CSV table of C-alpha atoms in Angstrom, one decimal:
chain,number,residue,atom,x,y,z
A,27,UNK,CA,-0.6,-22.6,-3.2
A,28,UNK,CA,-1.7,-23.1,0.2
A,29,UNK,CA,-4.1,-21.1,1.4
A,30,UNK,CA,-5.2,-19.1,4.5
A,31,UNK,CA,-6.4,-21.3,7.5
A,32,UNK,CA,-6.9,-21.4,11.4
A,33,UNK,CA,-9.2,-18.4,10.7
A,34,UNK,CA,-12.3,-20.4,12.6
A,35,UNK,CA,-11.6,-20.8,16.4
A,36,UNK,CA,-13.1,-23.9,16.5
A,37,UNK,CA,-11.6,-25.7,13.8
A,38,UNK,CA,-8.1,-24.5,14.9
A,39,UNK,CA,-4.6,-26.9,14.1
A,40,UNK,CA,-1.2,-26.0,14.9
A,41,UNK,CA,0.7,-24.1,11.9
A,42,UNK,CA,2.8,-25.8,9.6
A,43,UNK,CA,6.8,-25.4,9.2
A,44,UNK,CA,6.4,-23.6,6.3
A,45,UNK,CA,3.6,-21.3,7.9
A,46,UNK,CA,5.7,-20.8,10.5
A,47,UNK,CA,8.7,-19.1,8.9
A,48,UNK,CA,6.2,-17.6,6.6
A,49,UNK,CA,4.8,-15.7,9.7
A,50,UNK,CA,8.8,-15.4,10.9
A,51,UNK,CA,9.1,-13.4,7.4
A,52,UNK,CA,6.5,-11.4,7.6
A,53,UNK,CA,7.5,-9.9,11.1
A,54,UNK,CA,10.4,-9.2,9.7
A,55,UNK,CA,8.8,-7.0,6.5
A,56,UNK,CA,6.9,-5.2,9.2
A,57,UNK,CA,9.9,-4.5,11.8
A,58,UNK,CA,11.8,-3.5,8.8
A,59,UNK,CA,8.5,-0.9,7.9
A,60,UNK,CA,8.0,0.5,11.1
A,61,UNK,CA,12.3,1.3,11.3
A,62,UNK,CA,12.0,2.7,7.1
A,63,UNK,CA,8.7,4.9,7.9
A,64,UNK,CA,10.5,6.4,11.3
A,65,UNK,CA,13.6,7.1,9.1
A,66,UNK,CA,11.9,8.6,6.5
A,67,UNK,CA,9.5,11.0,9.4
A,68,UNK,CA,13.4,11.8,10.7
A,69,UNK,CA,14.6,12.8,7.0
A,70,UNK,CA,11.4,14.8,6.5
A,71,UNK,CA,11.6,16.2,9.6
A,72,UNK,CA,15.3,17.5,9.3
A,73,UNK,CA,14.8,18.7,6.0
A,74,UNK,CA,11.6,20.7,7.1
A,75,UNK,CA,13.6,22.4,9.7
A,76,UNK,CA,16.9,23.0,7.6
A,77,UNK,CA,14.4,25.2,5.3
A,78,UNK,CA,12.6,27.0,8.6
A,79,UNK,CA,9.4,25.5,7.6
A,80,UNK,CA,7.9,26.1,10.7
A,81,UNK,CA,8.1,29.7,10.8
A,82,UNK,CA,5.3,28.9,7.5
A,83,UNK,CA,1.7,28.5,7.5
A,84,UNK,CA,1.6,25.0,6.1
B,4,UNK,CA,10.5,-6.3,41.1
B,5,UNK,CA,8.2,-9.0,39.7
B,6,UNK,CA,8.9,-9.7,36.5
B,7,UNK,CA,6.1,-10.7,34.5
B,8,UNK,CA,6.8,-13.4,31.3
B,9,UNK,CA,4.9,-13.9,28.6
B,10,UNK,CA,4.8,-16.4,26.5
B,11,UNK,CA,2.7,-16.5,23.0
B,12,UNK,CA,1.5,-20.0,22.0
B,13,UNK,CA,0.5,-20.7,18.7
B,14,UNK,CA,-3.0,-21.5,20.2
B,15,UNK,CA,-3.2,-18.0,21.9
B,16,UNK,CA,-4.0,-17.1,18.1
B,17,UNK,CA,-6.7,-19.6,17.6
B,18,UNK,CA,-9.2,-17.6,15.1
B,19,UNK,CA,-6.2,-15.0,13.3
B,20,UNK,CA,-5.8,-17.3,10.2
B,21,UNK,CA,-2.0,-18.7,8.8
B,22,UNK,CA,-1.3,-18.8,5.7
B,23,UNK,CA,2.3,-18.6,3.7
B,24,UNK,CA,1.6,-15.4,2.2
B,25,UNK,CA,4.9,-12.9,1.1
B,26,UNK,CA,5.5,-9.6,1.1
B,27,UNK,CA,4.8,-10.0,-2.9
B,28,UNK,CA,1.6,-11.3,-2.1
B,29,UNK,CA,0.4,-8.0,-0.1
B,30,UNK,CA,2.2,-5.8,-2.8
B,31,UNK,CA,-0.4,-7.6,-5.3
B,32,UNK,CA,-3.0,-5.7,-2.9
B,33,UNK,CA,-1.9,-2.9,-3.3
B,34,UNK,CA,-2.2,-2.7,-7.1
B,35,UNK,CA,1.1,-1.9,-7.8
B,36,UNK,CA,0.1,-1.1,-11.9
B,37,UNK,CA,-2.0,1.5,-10.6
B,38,UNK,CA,0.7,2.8,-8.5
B,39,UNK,CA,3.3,3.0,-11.2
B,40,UNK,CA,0.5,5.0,-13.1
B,41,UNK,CA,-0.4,7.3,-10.4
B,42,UNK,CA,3.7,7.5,-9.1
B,43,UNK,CA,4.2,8.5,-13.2
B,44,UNK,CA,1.3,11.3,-12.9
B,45,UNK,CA,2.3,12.6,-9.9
B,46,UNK,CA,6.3,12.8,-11.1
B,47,UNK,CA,4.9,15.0,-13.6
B,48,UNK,CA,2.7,17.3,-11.3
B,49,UNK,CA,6.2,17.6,-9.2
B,50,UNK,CA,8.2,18.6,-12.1
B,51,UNK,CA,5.6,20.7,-14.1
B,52,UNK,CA,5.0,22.9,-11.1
B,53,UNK,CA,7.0,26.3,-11.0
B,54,UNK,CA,8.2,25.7,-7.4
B,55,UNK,CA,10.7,23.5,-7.0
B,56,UNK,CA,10.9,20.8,-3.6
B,57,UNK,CA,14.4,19.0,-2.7
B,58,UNK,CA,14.9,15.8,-4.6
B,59,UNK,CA,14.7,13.7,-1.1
B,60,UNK,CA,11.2,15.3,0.2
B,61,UNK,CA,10.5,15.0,-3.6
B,62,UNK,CA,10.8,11.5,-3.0
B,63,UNK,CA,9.1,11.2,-0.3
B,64,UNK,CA,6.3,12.9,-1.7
B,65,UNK,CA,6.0,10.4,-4.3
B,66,UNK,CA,6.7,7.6,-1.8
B,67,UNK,CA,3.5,9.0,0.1
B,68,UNK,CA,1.2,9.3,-2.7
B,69,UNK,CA,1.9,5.9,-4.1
B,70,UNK,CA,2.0,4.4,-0.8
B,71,UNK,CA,-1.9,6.2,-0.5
B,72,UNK,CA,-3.3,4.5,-3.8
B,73,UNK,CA,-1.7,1.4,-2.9
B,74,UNK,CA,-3.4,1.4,0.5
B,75,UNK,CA,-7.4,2.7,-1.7
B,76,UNK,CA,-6.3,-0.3,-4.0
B,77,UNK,CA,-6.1,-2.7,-0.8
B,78,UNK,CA,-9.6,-1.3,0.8
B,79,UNK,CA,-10.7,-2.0,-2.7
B,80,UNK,CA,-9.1,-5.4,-2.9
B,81,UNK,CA,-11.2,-6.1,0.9
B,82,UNK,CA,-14.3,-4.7,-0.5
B,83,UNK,CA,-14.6,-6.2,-3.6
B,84,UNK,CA,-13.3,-9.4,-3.1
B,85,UNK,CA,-16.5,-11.7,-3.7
B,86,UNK,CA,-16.5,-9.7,-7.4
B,87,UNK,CA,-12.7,-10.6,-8.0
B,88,UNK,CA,-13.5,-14.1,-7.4
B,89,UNK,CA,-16.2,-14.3,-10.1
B,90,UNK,CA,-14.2,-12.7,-12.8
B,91,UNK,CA,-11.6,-14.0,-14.7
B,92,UNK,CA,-9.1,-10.7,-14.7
B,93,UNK,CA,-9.4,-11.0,-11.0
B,94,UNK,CA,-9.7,-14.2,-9.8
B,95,UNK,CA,-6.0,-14.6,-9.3
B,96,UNK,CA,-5.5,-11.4,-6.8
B,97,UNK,CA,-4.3,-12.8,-3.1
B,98,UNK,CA,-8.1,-12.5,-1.5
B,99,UNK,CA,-10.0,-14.6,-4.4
B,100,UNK,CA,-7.1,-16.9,-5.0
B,101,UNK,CA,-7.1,-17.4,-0.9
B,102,UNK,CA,-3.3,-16.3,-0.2
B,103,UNK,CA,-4.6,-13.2,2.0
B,104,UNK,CA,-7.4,-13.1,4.5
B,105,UNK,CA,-9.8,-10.8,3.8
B,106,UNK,CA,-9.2,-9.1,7.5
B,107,UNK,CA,-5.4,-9.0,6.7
B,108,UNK,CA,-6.2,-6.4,3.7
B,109,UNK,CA,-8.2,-4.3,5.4
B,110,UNK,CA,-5.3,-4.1,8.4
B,111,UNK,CA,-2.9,-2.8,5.4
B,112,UNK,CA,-5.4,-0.5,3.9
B,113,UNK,CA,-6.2,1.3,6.6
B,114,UNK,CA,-2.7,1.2,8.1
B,115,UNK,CA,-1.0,2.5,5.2
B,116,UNK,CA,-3.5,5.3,4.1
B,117,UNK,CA,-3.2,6.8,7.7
B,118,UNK,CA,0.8,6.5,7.6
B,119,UNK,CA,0.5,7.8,4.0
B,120,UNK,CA,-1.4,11.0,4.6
B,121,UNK,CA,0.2,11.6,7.9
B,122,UNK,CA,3.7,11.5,5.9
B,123,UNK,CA,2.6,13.7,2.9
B,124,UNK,CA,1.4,16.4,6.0
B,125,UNK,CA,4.9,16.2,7.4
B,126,UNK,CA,6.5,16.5,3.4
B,127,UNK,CA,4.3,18.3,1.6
B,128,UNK,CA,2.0,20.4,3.4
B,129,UNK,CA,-1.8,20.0,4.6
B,130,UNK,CA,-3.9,20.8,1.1
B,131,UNK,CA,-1.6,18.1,0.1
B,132,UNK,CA,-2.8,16.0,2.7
B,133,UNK,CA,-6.3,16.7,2.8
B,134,UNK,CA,-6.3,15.8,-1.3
B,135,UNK,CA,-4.8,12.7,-0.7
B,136,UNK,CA,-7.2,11.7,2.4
B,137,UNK,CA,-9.8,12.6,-0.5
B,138,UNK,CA,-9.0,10.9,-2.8
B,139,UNK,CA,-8.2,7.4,-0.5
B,140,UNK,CA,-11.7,8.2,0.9
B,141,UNK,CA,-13.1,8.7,-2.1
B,142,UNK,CA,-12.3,5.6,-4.0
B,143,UNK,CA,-12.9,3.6,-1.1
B,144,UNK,CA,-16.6,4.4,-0.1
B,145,UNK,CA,-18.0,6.6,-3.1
B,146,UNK,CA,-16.4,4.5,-5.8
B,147,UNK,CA,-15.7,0.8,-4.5
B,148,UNK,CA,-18.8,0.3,-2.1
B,149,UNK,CA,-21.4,2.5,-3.8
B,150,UNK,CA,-20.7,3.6,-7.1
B,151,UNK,CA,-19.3,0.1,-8.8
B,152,UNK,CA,-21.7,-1.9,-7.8
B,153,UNK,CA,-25.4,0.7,-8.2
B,154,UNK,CA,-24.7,3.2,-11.5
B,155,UNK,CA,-23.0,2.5,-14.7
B,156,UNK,CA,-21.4,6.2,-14.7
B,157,UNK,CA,-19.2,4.2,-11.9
B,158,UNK,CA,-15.9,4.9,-13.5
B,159,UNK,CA,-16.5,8.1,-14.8
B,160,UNK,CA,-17.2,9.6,-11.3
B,161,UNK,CA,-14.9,7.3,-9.9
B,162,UNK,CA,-12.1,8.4,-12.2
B,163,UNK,CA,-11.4,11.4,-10.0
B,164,UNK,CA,-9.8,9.5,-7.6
B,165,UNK,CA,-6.9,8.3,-10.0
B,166,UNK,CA,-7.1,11.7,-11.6
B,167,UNK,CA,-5.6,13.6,-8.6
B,168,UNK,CA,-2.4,12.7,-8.3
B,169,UNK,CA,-0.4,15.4,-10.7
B,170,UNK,CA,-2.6,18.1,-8.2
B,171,UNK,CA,-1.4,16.3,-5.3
B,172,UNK,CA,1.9,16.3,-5.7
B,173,UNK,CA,1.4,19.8,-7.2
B,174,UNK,CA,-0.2,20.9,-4.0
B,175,UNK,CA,3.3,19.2,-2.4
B,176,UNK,CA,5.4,21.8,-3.6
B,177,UNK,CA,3.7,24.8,-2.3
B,178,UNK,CA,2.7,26.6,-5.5
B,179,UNK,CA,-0.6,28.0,-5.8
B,180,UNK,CA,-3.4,26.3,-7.6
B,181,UNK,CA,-3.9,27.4,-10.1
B,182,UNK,CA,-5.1,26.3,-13.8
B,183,UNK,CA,-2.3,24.1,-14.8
B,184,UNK,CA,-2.7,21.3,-12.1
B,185,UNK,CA,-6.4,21.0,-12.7
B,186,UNK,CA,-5.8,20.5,-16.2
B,187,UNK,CA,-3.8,17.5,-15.9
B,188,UNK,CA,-6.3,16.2,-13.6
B,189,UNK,CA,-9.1,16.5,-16.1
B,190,UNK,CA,-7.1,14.9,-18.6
B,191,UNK,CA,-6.7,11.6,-17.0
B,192,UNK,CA,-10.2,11.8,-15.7
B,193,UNK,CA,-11.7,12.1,-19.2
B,194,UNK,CA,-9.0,9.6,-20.4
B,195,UNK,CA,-10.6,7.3,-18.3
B,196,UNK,CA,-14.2,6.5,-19.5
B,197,UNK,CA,-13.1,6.0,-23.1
B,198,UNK,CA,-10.1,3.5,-21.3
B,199,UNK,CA,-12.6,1.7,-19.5
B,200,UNK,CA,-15.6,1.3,-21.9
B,201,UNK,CA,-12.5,-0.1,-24.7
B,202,UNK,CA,-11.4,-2.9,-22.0
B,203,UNK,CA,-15.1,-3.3,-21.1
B,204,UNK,CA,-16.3,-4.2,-24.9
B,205,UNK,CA,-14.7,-7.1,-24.9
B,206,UNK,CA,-15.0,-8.0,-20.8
B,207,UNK,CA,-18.6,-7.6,-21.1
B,208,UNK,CA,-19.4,-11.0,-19.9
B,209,UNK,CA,-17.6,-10.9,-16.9
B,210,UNK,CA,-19.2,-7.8,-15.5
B,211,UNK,CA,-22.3,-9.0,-16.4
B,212,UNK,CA,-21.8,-12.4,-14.5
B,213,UNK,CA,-20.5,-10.8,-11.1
B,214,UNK,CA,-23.4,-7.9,-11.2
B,215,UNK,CA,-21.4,-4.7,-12.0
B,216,UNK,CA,-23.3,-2.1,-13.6
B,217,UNK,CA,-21.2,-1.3,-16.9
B,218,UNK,CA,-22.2,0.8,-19.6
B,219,UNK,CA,-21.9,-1.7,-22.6
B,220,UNK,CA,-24.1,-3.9,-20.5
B,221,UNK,CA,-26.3,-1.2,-19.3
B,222,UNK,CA,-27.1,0.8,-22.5
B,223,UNK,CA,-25.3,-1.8,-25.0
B,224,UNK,CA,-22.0,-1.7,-26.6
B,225,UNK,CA,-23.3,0.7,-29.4
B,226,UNK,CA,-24.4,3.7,-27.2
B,227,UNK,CA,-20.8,2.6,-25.3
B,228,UNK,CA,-19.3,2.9,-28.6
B,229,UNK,CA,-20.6,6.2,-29.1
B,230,UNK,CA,-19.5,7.4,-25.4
B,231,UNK,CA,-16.4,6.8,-26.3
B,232,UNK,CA,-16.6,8.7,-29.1
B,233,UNK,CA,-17.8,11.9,-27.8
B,234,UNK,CA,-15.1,11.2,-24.3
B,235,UNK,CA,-12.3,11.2,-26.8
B,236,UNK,CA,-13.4,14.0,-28.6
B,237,UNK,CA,-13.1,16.0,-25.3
B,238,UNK,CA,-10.1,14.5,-24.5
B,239,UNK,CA,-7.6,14.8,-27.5
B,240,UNK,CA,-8.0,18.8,-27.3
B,241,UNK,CA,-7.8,18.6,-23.6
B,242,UNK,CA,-4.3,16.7,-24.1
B,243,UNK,CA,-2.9,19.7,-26.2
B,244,UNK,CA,-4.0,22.2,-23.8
B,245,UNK,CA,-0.9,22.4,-21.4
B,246,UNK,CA,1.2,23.1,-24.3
B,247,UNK,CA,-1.5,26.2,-25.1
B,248,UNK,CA,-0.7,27.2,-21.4
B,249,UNK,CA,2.8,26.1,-21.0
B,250,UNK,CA,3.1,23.7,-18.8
B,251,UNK,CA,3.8,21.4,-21.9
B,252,UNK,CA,6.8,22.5,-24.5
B,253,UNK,CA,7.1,22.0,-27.8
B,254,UNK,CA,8.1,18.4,-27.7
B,255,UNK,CA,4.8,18.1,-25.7
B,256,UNK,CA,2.4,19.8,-28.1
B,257,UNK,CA,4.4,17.3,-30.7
B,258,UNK,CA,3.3,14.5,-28.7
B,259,UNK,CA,-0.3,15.7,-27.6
B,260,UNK,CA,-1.1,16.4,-31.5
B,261,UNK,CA,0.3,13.3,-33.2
B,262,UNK,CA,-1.0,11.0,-30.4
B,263,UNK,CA,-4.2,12.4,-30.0
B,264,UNK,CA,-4.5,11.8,-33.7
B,265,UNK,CA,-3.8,8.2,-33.2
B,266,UNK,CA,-6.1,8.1,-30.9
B,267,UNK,CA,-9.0,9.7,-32.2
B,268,UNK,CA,-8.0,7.1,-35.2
B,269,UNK,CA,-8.5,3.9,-33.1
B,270,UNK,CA,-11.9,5.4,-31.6
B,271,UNK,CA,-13.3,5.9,-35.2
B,272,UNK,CA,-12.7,2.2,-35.9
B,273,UNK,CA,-13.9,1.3,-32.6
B,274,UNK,CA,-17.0,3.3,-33.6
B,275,UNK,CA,-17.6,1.9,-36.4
B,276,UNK,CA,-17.2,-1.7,-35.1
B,277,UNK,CA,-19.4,-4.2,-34.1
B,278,UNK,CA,-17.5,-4.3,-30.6
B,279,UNK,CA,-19.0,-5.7,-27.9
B,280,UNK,CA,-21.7,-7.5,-29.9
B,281,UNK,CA,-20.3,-10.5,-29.7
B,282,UNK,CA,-18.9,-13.0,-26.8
B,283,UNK,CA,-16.0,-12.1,-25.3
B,284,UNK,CA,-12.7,-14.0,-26.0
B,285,UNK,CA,-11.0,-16.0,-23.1
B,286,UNK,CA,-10.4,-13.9,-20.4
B,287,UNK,CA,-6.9,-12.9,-20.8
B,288,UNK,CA,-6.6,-8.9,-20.7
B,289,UNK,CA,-5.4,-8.1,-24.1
B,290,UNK,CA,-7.2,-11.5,-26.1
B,291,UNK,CA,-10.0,-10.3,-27.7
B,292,UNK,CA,-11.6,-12.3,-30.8
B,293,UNK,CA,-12.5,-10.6,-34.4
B,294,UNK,CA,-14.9,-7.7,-34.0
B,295,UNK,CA,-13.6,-6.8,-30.4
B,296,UNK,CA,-10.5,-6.6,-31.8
B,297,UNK,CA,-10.4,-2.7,-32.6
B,298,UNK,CA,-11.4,-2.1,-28.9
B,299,UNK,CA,-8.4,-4.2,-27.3
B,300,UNK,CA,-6.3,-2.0,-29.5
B,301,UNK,CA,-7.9,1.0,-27.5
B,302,UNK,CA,-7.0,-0.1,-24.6
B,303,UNK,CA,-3.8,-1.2,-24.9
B,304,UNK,CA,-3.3,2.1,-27.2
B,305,UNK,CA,-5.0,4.8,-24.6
B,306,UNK,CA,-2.3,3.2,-21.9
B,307,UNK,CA,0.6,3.9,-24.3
B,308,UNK,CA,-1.2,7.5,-24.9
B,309,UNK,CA,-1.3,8.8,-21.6
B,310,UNK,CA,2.3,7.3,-20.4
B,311,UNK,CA,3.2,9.3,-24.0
B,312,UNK,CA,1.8,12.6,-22.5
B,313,UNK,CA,2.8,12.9,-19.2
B,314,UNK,CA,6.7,11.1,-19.9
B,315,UNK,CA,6.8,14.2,-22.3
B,316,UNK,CA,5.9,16.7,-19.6
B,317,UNK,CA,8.2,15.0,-17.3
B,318,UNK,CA,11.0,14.8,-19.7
B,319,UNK,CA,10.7,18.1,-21.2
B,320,UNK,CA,10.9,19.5,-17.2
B,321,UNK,CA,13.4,17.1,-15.8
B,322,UNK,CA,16.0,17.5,-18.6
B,323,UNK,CA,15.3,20.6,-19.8
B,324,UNK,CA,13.7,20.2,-23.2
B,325,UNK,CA,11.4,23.1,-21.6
B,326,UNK,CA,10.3,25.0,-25.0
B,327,UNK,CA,7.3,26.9,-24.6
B,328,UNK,CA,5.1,27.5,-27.2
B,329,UNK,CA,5.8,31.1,-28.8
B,330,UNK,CA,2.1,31.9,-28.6
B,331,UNK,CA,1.3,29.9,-25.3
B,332,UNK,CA,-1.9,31.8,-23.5
């Protein structure tokens, strides 16, 4: 398993291929996080308000 | 208008690190055992309370505490990484094994413990919140960066933080708090010592080698032996008691009585071993050679023990198997 590198400034090499898409993947997982969390704040959020929540001392 | 463009070079991130790490490698941070136990506890905490939340913010709930030990486990992951590497049940994880920087688990741990609490305020309501920011905060600096590494009653203190999870999501649904919640919690936080010691009876070595204080290396495995003893002899009455106070049912106190049985059973032999006397087997969680025998079948017992109590709470709730006790207090 390769393992993390390019982590001193000095000793710095361009990325491989397969580092590359790994990096392509992982921006994908986080886009994907960021659009599930907001979804999931919306959901809460609508269902908070469908039971008057606010009018409640949390 | 100007229009500015920018262009990122690979060189512009000279110092970040690249690695080919997946998203399975940064679910291995987050300890995703310990978040099935803790998602388990807290399913029953939901379902034993008497108010009941809707199924989706139930989820979500659930979603948030996991998400929150997930995020303590990856602080702890950060922390303790020079440990993992030295011992053998740990060497593996993404830091040690060199599949995650260091830097990258910290990122995720504090990330995700700010997005969890700030989604369990939004679901479930601020006490909720405030006892999951405890308990993140609480594993993270009192248990991974002081206790574990200075006082051999590490886990015992420690143990609260993977306690809290039942009065978390308790706490979730709005009903008061009262004696029921903390009784789960103090079940899996005396459940814990006499889980811990078992596994460490036979893992002495390796704590020993990487400098963490543990009691069978502190006071020797017969005084851990005999903590054990007296742990479980709290705990197996303390297992019973929600069915004396109804949160459990009959199936529950069936559970409770004959497991807790069992387990005060396999402590005996454990107590009468010679456990932890001799060198440890080879490294593999559940291998343990002749006399450490009876303390592998501990731990692998006291998992089966407490999944045994709480998937009876949760079953008896979520099915409605709900038979209270005729004389519950």
């Amino acid at each position: 398993m390769p393992e993390v590198r390019n982590d001193e400034v000095e000793a710095w090499e361009p990325p491989t291929e397969a580092e590359r898409a790994a990096r392509r993947r992982r921006n994908v997982a986080i886009a994907l996080s960021i659009a599930g969390f907001m979804l999931i704040v919306f959901l809460v959020t609508v269902l908070r308000l469908g039971e008057y929540s606010l009018a409640r001392p949390f | 208008m100007a229009v500015i463009e920018t262009t990122l070079r690979d060189e512009d991130a000279r110092g970040a690190g690249i690695g080919t790490s997946g998203w399975r490698d940064y679910l291995d941070l987050m300890k995703p055992r310990v978040m099935s136990l803790v998602v388990f506890t807290g399913v029953a905490g939901l379902v034993a309370s008497p108010v009941e939340l809707h199924p989706l913010l139930a989820a979500i709930v659930i979603l948030a505490i996991a998400a929150g030990a997930g995020a303590a486990g990856a602080l702890n992951m950060w922390f303790d990484a020079d440990i993992d590497a030295g011992m053998r049940r740990t060497r593996t994880r993404p830091i040690p094994a060199g599949r995650v920087a260091r830097s990258e688990a910290l990122s995720l741990g504090l990330i995700v413990s700010a997005l969890s609490v700030i989604l369990l305020l939004l679901a479930g309501g601020i006490l909720a919140a405030v006892l999951l920011a405890f308990t993140i905060v609480f594993y993270a600096l009192i248990y991974t960066m002081w206790l574990k590494r200075s006082n051999d009653q590490n886990i015992v203190i420690g143990g609260l933080a993977g306690a809290l999870p039942p009065a978390i999501a308790w706490a979730a649904t709005g009903a008061p708090m009262t004696l029921e919640p903390w009784v789960l919690v103090a079940i899996i936080f005396v459940w814990t010592p006499p889980h811990f010691w078992a596994l460490c009876l036979y893992q002495a070595t390796d704590y020993a080698r990487v400098g963490v204080p543990m009691l069978p290396n502190t006071a020797g495995p017969g005084a851990a032996r005999q903590q054990i003893l007296l742990y479980s002899l709290a705990l197996v009455p303390l297992g019973v008691t929600p069915a004396l106070l109804g949160t459990g049912g009959v199936a529950y106190a069936a559970v409770s009585v004959l497991g807790g049985a069992l387990f005060l059973l396999l402590v005996v032999r454990v107590w009468r071993s010679r456990a932890g006397d001799v060198p440890d087997g080879d490294g593999s969680i559940y291998d343990a050679a002749g006399a450490a025998r009876p303390a592998r079948d501990l731990f692998a017992y006291s998992i089966l023990y407490l999944a045994l109590l709480f998937a009876a709470l949760i079953a008896e709730h979520a099915f409605g198997l709900h038979v209270p006790l005729g004389w519950s207090v």
